[in-house]
Coordinates of C-alpha atoms and ligand atoms in Angstrom, one line a residue:
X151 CA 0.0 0.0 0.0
X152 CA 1.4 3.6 -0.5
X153 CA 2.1 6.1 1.5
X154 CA -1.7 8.0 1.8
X155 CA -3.4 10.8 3.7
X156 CA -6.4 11.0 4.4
X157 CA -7.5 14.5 3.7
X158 CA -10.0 17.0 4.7
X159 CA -10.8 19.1 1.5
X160 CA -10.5 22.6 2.8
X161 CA -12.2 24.8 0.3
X162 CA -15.1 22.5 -1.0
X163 CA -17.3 25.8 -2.0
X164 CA -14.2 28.0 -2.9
X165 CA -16.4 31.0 -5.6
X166 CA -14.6 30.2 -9.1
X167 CA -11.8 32.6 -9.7
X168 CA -10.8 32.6 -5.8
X169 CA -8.6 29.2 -6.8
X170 CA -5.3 30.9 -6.9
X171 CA -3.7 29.4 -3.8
X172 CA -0.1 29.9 -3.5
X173 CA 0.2 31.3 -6.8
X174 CA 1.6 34.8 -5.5
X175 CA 4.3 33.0 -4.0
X176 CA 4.8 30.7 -6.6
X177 CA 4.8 27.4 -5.1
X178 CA 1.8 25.2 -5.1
X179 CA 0.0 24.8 -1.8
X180 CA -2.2 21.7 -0.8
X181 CA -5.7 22.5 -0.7
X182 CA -6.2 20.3 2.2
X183 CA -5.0 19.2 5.5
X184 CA -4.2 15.9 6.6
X185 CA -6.4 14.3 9.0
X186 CA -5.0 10.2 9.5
X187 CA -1.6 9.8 8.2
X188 CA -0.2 6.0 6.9
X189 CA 3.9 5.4 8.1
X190 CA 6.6 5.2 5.5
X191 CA 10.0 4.0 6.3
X192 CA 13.2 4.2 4.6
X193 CA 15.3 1.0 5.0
X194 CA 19.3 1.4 5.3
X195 CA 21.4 1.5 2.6
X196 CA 22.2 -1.8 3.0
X197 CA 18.7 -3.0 3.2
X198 CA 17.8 -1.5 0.1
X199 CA 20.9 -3.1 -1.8
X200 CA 19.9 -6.2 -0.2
X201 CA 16.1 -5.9 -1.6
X202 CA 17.3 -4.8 -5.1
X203 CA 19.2 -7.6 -5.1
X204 CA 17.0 -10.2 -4.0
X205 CA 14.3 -8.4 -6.9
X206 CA 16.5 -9.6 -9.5
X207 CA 16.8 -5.4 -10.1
X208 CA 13.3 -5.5 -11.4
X209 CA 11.2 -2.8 -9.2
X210 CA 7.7 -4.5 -9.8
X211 CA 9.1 -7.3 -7.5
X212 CA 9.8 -4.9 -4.6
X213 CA 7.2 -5.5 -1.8
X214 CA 5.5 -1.8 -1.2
X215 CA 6.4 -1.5 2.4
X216 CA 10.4 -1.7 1.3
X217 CA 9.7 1.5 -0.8
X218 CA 9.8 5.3 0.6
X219 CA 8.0 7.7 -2.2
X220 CA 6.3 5.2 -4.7
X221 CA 6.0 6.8 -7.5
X222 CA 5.6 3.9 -9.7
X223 CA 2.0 4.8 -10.9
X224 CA -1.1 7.1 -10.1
X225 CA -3.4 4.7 -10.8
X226 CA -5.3 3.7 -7.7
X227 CA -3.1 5.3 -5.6
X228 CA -5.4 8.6 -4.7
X229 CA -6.5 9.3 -1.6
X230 CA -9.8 9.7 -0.5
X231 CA -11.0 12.5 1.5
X232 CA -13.2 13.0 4.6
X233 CA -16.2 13.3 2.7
X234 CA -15.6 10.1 0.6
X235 CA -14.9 8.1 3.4
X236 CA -17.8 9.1 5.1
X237 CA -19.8 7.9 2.1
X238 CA -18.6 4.4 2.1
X239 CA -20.0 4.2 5.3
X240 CA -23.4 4.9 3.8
X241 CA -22.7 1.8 1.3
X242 CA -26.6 0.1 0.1
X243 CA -25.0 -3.1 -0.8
X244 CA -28.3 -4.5 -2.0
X245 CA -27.8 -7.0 -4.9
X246 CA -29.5 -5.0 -7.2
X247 CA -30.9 -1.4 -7.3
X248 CA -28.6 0.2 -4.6
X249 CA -28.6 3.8 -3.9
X250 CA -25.5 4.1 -4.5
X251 CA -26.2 3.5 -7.6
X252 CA -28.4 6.2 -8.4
X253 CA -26.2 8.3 -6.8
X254 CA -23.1 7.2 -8.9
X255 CA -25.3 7.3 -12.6
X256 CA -26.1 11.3 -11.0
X257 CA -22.8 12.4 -10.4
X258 CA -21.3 11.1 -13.7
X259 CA -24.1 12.1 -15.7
X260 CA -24.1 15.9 -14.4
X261 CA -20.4 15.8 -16.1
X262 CA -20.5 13.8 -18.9
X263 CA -24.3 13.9 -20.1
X264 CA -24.3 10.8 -21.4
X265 CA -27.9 9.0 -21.4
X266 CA -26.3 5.4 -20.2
X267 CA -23.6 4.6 -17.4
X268 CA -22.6 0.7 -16.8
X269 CA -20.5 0.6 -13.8
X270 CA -17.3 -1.8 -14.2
X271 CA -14.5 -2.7 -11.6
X272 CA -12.1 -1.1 -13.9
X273 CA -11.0 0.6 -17.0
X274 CA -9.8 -2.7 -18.9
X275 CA -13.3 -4.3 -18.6
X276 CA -14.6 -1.3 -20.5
X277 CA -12.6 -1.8 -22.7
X278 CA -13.1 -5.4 -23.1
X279 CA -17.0 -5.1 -23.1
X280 CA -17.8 -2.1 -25.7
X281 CA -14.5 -4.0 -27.9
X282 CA -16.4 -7.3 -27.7
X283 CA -19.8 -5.9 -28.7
X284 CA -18.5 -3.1 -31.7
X285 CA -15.4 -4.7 -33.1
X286 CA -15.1 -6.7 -35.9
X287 CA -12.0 -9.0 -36.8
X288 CA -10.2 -6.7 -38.5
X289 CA -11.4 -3.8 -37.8
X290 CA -9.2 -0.6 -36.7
X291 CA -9.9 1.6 -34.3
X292 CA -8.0 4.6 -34.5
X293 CA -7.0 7.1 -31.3
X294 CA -4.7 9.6 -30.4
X295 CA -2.4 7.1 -28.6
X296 CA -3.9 4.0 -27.4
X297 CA -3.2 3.3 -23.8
X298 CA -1.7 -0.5 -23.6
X299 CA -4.8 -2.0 -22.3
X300 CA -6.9 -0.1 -25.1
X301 CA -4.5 -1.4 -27.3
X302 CA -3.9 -5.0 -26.4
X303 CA -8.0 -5.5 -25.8
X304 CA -8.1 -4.1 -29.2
X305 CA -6.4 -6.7 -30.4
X306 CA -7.8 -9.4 -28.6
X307 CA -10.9 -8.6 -30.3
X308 CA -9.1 -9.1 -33.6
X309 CA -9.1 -5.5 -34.3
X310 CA -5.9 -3.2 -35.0
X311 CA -5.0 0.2 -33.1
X312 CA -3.9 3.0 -34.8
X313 CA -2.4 5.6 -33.0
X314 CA -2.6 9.5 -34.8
X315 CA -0.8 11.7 -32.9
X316 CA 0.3 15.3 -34.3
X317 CA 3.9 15.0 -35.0
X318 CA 4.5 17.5 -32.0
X319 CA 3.6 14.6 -30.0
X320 CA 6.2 12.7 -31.1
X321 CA 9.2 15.4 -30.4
X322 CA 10.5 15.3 -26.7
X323 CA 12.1 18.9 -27.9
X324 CA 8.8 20.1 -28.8
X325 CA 7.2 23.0 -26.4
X326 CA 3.9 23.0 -28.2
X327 CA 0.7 22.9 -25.7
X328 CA -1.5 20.3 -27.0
X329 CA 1.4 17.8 -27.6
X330 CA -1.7 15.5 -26.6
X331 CA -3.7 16.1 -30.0
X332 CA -5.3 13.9 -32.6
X333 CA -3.6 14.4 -36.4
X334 CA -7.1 15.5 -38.1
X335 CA -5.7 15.3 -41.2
X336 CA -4.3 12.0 -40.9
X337 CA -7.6 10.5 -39.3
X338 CA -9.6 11.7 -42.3
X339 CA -7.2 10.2 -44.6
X340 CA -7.3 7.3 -42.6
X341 CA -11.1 6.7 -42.7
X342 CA -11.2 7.6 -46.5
X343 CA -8.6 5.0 -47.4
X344 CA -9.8 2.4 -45.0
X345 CA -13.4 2.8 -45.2
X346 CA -16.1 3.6 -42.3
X347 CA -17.4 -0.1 -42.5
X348 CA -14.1 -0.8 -41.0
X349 CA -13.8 1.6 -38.6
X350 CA -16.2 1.2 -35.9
X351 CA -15.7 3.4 -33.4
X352 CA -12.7 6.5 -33.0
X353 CA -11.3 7.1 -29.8
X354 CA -9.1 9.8 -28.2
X355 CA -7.2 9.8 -25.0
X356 CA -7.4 12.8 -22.5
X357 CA -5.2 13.4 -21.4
X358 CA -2.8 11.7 -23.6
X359 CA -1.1 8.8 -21.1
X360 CA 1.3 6.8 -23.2
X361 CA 2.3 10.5 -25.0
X362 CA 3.5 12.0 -21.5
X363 CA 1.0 12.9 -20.2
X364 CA -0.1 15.8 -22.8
X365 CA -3.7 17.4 -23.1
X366 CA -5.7 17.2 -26.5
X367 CA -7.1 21.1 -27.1
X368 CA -11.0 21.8 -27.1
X369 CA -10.2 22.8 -30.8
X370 CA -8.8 19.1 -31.6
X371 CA -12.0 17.5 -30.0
X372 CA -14.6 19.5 -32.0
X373 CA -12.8 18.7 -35.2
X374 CA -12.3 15.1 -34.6
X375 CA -16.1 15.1 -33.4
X376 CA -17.1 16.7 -36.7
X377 CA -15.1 14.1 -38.8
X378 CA -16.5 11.1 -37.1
X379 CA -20.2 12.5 -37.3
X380 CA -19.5 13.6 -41.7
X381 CA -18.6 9.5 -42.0
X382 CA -21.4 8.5 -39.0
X383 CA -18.7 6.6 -37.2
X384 CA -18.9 7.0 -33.3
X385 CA -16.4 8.7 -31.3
X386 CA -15.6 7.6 -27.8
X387 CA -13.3 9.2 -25.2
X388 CA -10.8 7.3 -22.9
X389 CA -11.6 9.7 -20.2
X390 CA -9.3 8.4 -17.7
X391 CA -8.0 12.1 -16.8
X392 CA -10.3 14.1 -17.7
X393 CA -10.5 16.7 -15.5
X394 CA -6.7 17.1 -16.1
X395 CA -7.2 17.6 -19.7
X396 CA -10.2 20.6 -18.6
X397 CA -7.4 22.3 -16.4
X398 CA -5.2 22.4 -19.1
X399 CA -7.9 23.9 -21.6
X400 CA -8.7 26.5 -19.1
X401 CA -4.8 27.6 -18.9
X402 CA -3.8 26.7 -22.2
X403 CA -6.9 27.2 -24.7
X404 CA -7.9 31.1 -25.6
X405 CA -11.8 31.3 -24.6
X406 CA -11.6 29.1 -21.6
X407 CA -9.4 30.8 -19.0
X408 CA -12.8 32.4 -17.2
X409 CA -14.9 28.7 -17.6
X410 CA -14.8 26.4 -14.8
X411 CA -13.6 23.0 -14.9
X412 CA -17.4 21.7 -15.0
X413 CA -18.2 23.4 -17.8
X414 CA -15.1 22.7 -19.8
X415 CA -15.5 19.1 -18.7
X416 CA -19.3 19.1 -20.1
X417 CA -18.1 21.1 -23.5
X418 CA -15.6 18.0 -24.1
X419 CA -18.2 15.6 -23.7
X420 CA -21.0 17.0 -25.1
X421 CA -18.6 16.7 -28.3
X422 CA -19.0 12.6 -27.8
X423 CA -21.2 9.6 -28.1
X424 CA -19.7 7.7 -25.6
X425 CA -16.6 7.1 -23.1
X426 CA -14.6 4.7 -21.3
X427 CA -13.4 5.5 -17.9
X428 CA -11.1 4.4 -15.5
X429 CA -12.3 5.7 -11.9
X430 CA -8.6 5.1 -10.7
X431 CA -7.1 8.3 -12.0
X432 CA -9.7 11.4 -11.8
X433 CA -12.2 9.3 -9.9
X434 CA -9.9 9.6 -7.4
X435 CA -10.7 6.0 -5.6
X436 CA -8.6 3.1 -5.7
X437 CA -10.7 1.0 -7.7
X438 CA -13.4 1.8 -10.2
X439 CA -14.8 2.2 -13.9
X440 CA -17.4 2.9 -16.0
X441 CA -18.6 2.7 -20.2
X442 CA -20.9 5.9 -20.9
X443 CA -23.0 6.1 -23.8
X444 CA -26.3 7.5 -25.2
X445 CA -26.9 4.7 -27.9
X446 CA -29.7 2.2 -26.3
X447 CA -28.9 -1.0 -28.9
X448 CA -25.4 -0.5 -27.6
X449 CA -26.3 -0.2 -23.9
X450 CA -28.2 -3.1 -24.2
X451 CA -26.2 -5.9 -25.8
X452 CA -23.4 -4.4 -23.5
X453 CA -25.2 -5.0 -20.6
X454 CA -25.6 -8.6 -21.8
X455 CA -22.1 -9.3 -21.7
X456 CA -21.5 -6.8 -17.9
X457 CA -24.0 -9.4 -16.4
X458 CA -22.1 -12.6 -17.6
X459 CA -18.5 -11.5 -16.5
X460 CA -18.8 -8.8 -14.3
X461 CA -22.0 -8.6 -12.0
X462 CA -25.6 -7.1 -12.0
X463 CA -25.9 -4.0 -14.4
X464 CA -26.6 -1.7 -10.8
X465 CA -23.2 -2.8 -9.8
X466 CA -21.2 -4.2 -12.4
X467 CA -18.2 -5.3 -10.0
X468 CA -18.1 -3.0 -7.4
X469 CA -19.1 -2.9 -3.9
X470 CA -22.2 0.1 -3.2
X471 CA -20.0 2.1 -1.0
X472 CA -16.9 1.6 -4.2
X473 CA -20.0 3.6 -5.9
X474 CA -20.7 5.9 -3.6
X475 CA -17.4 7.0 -3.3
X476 CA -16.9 7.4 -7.3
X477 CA -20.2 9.4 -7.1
X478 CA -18.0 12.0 -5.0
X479 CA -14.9 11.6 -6.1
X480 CA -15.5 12.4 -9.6
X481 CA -16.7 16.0 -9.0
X482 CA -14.1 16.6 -6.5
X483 CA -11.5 16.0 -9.2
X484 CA -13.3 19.0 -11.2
X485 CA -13.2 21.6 -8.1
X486 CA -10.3 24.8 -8.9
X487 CA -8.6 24.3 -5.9
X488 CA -7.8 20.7 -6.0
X489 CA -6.8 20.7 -10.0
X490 CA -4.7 23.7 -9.6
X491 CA -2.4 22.0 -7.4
X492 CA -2.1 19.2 -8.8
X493 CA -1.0 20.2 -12.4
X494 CA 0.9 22.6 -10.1
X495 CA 2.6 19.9 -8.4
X496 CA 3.5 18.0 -11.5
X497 CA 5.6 21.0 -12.5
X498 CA 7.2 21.5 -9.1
X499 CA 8.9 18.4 -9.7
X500 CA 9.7 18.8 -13.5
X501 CA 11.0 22.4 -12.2
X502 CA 13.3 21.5 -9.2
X503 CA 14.6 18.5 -11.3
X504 CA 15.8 20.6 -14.1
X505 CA 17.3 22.9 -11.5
X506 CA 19.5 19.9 -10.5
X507 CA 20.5 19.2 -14.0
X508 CA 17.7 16.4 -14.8
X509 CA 16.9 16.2 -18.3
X510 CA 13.0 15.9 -19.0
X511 CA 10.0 15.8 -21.0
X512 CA 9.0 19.4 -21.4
X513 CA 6.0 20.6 -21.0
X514 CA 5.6 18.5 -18.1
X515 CA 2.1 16.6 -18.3
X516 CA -0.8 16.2 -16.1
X517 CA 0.1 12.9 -13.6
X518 CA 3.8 12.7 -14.3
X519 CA 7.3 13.1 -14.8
X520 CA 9.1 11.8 -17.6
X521 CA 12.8 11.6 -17.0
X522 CA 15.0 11.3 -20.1
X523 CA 17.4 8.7 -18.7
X524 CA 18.9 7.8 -22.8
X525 CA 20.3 11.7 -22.8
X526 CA 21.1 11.5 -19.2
X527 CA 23.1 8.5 -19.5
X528 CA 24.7 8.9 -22.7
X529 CA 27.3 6.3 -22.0
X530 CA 24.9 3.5 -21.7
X531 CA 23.5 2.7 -25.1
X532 CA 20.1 1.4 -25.4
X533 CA 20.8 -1.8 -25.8
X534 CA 21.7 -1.9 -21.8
X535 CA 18.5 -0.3 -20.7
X536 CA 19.7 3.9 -19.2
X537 CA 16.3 3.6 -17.7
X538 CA 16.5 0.8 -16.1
X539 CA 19.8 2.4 -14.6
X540 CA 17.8 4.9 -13.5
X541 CA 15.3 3.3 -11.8
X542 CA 17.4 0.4 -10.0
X543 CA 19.5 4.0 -9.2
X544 CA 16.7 5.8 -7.1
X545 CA 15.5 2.9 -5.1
X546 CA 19.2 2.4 -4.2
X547 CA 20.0 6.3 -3.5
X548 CA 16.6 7.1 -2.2
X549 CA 14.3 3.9 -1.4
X550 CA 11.8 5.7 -4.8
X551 CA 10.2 3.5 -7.2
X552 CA 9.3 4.9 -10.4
X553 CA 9.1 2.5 -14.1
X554 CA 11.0 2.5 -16.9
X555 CA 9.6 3.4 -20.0
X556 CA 11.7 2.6 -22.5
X557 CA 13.8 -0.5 -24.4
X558 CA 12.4 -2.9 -21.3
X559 CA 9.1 -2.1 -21.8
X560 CA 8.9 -1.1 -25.4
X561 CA 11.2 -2.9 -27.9
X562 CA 9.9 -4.9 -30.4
X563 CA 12.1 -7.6 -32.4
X564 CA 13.4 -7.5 -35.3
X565 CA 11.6 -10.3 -37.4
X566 CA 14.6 -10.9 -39.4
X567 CA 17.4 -11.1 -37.6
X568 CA 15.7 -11.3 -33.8
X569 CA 17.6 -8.5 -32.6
X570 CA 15.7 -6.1 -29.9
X571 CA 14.9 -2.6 -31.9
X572 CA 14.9 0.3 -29.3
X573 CA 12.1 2.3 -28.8
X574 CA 12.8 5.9 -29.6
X575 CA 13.4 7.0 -26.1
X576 CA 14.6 5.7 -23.2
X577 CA 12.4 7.2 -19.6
X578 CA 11.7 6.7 -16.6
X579 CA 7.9 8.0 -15.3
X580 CA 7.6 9.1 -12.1
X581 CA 4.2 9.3 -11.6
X582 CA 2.5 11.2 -8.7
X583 CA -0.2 9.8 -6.8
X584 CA -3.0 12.6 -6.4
X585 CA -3.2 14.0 -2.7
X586 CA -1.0 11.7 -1.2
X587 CA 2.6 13.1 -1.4
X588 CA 3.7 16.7 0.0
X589 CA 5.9 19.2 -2.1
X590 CA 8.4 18.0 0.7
X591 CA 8.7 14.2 -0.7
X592 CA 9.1 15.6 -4.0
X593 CA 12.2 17.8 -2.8
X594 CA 13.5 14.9 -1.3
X595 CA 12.9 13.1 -5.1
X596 CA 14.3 16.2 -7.1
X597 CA 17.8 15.9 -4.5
X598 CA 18.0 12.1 -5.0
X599 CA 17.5 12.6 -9.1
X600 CA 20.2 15.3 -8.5
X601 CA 22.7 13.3 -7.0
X602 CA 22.2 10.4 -9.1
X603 CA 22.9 12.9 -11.4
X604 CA 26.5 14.5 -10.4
X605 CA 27.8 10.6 -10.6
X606 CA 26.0 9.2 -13.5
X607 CA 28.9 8.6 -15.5
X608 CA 29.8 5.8 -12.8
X609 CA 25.7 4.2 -13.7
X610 CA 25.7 0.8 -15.3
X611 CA 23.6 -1.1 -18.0
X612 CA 22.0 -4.0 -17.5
X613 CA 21.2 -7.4 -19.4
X614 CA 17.7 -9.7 -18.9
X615 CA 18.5 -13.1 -17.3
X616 CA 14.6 -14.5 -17.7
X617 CA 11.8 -12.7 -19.4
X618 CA 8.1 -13.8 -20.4
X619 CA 6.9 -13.6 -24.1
X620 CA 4.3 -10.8 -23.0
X621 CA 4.4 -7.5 -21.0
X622 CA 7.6 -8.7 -19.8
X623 CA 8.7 -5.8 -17.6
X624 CA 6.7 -6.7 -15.0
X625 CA 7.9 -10.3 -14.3
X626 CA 11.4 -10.4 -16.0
X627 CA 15.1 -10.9 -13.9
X628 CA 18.0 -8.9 -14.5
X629 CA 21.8 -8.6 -13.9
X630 CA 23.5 -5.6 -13.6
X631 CA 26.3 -5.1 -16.4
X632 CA 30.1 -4.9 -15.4
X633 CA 31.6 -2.6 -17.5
X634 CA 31.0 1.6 -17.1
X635 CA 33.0 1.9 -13.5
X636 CA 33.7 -0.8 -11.0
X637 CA 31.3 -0.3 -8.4
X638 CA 28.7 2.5 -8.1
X639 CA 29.7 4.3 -5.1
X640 CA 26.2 5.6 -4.3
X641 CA 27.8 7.9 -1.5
X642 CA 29.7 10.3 -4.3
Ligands
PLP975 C1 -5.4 3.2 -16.6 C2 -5.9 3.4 -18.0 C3 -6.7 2.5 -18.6 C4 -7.0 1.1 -18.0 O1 -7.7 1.3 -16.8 P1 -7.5 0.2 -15.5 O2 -8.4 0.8 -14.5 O3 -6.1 0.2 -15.2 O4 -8.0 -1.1 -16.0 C5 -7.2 2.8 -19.9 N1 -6.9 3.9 -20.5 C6 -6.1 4.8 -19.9 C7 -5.8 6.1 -20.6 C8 -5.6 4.6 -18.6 O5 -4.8 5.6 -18.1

């Protein structure tokens, strides 16, 4: 379990424009207090060698209670506040019908608009459900950038993902503002050449996970919205962080810096016939998801498959008081206060890490940090994993977990000769939980990155000892390479 607070949202009814906590001093303040507090520990130096080693360097195999800031994803890792909490006590967990439900259909519903809401335990089974009822073998389903799950449940189906990303998207040098965007052009090419019989659905990630994090522009949504509706193909968002993506609208877009987050949030989706959503990022709870739609064919032979592998369509895999606590989570994640720190607090870290000489993926995006560990590590050539160096680097210096997100995660093989080919960059995410770490913890990351830093020269590759054929990153062994320095001396 990570580190959590349980918080007490301080300025629930804060008047819109009074959000600018902090600002005048330039720092981002929490918008809440703590109220219970959960105990971390940092082992010894010695410990944590001895747990790195006994992990086989692989940071998924690290038990959670050996690591000090986790940072390895924000997904499920929010905490809940006072009010939440005080609604899983009033949990209805009648087999069908709860109150909770009602409550939960409300809340999303006065956001999103949408006429149907299935509940679901969690993103993926959205996805599996609306890909097992629309798609087609052979189908392809196009998206900004599809999120792993979107895309490997897209092809479990039989259909193919296409990501079309502007080409800013694809430039880590690139200080554009919707780096997150759909290439228009390139969709409507897409459909024209492909056909709308094969194209059953479009979908668009806000914000923009697998591409750092970066927001899609109000601009980019109406115009992908008006080329699905010209071919009558239906357009669906991955809403995952979509109050994220409104904050960003509201600083970034012109027209939208006196909206509220509601309003941008209802714009977006009003743009839509449908989404997928998984509660664990701006549902802020730990577990939760849901399919929105307006189409009642759809709804229906949807709800068909929701009863027969994941529960009654009032409850569809979660507990009432889960429900209850999605029902107020969701427009918590939409108030000023509470969005403007967080983007804020994103930046603090990307801020106070290039201070200490980190290279990163600028701008920063909405839940994390992207650490460029191929140009920080120059001396360690793909091929021996710089982000893995990183990573095995800041549990030993500092007891943090983050994930590499590069060549261990990413390669694909050569089919002719079998060799690994290197994804383009070489990362490492460090992803921030929302409420739960202080700008303190992330000091105490930016100084560890820092020192990492001043002896990275002495930083070693590594090599894979056992992997699996699939997703192997989160099950694979590995051995630290020899060469590059004899030792690292982790006190330089
Ligand atoms: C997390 C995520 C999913 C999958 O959701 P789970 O709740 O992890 O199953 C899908 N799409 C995006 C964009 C996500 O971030």
């Amino acid at each position: 379990m990570i580190g959590f607070y349980l918080v007490e949202v301080a300025n629930n009814n804060i008047q819109d424009g009074d959000h600018n906590m902090g600002n005048e001093f330039d720092f981002p303040i929490e918008p809440y207090r703590i109220k219970v507090v959960e105990p971390i520990k940092r082992l010894s130096r010695e410990e944590r060698e001895q747990k790195i080693q006994q992990a086989h360097f692989n940071l998924f195999n690290i038990a959670a209670e050996d690591v000090f800031i986790d940072l390895l994803t924000d997904s499920g890792t929010s905490a809940m506040s006072d009010d939440q909490w005080a609604g899983m006590m009033k949990g209805d967990e009648s087999y069908a019908g709860c109150k909770n439900y009602h409550h939960f259909t409300e809340s999303i519903q006065s956001i999103f608009g949408f006429k149907h809401v299935i509940p679901v335990h969690q993103g993926r089974v959205a996805e599996n459900i609306l890909f097992s009822t629309i798609l087609k073998k052979g189908d392809y389903v196009p998206n900004n950038t599809h999120f792993d799950t979107t895309r490997a449940n897209t092809m479990h189906k039989g259909g193919k993902p296409v990501d079309l990303i502007v080409k800013e998207g694809r430039d880590p040098k690139s200080l554009e503002p919707f780096k997150g965007n759909m290439d228009v052009a390139a969709l409507e090419d897409f459909i024209i050449e492909k056909g709308k019989d094969r194209i059953p659905l479009v979908m668009m990630t806000i914000t923009n996970n697998t591409a750092a994090g970066q927001p899609v522009s109000m601009e980019n949504i109406k115009k992908t919205s008006e080329i699905c509706r010209k071919y009558g193909i239906p357009f669906f968002f991955d809403a995952a962080r979509f109050a994220e993506n409104a904050w960003f609208i509201r600083q970034r877009e012109e027209g939208y810096a006196d909206r509220s987050p509601m309003e941008i949030a209802r714009e977006m989706f009003s743009y839509a016939d449908g989404c997928l959503m998984s509660a664990k990022k701006d549902g802020l709870v730990n577990m939760g998801g849901f399919i929105a739609c307006n189409d009642d064919a759809l709804e229906e032979e949807m709800t068909r498959l929701l009863i027969l592998i994941e529960g009654f369509r009032t409850y569809g895999g979660l507990a009432g008081r889960d429900l209850e606590a999605i029902a107020r989570g969701i427009l918590e994640s939409l108030e000023p206060d509470y969005l403007e720190f967080r983007i804020a607090q994103v930046k603090y870290l990307g801020d106070r890490l290039v201070e200490n000489g980190v290279p990163i993926i600028q701008p920063v995006g909405g839940h994390a940090v992207f650490v460029d560990a191929g140009q920080m590590f120059p001396h360690i050539p793909p091929s021996d994993y710089p982000g893995q160096a990183l990573t095995v680097a800041l549990y030993r210096e500092g007891g943090i977990r983050g994930v590499e997100i590069g060549g261990l995660m990413f390669a694909q093989k050569d089919p002719v000769t079998g060799k690994e080919i290197s994804p383009p960059l070489e990362l490492v995410r460090l992803a921030i939980p929302r409420r739960v770490y202080t700008n303190a913890h992330l000091d105490f990351v930016a100084r560890v990155c820092g020192k990492i830093n001043d002896y990275r020269d002495k930083l070693r590759g590594f090599e894979i000892t056992y992997q699996a054929k699939y997703l192997r990153h989160f099950t694979m062994k590995l051995k630290e390479k020899k060469s590059a320095g004899s030792t690292v001396d982790a006190q330089a």
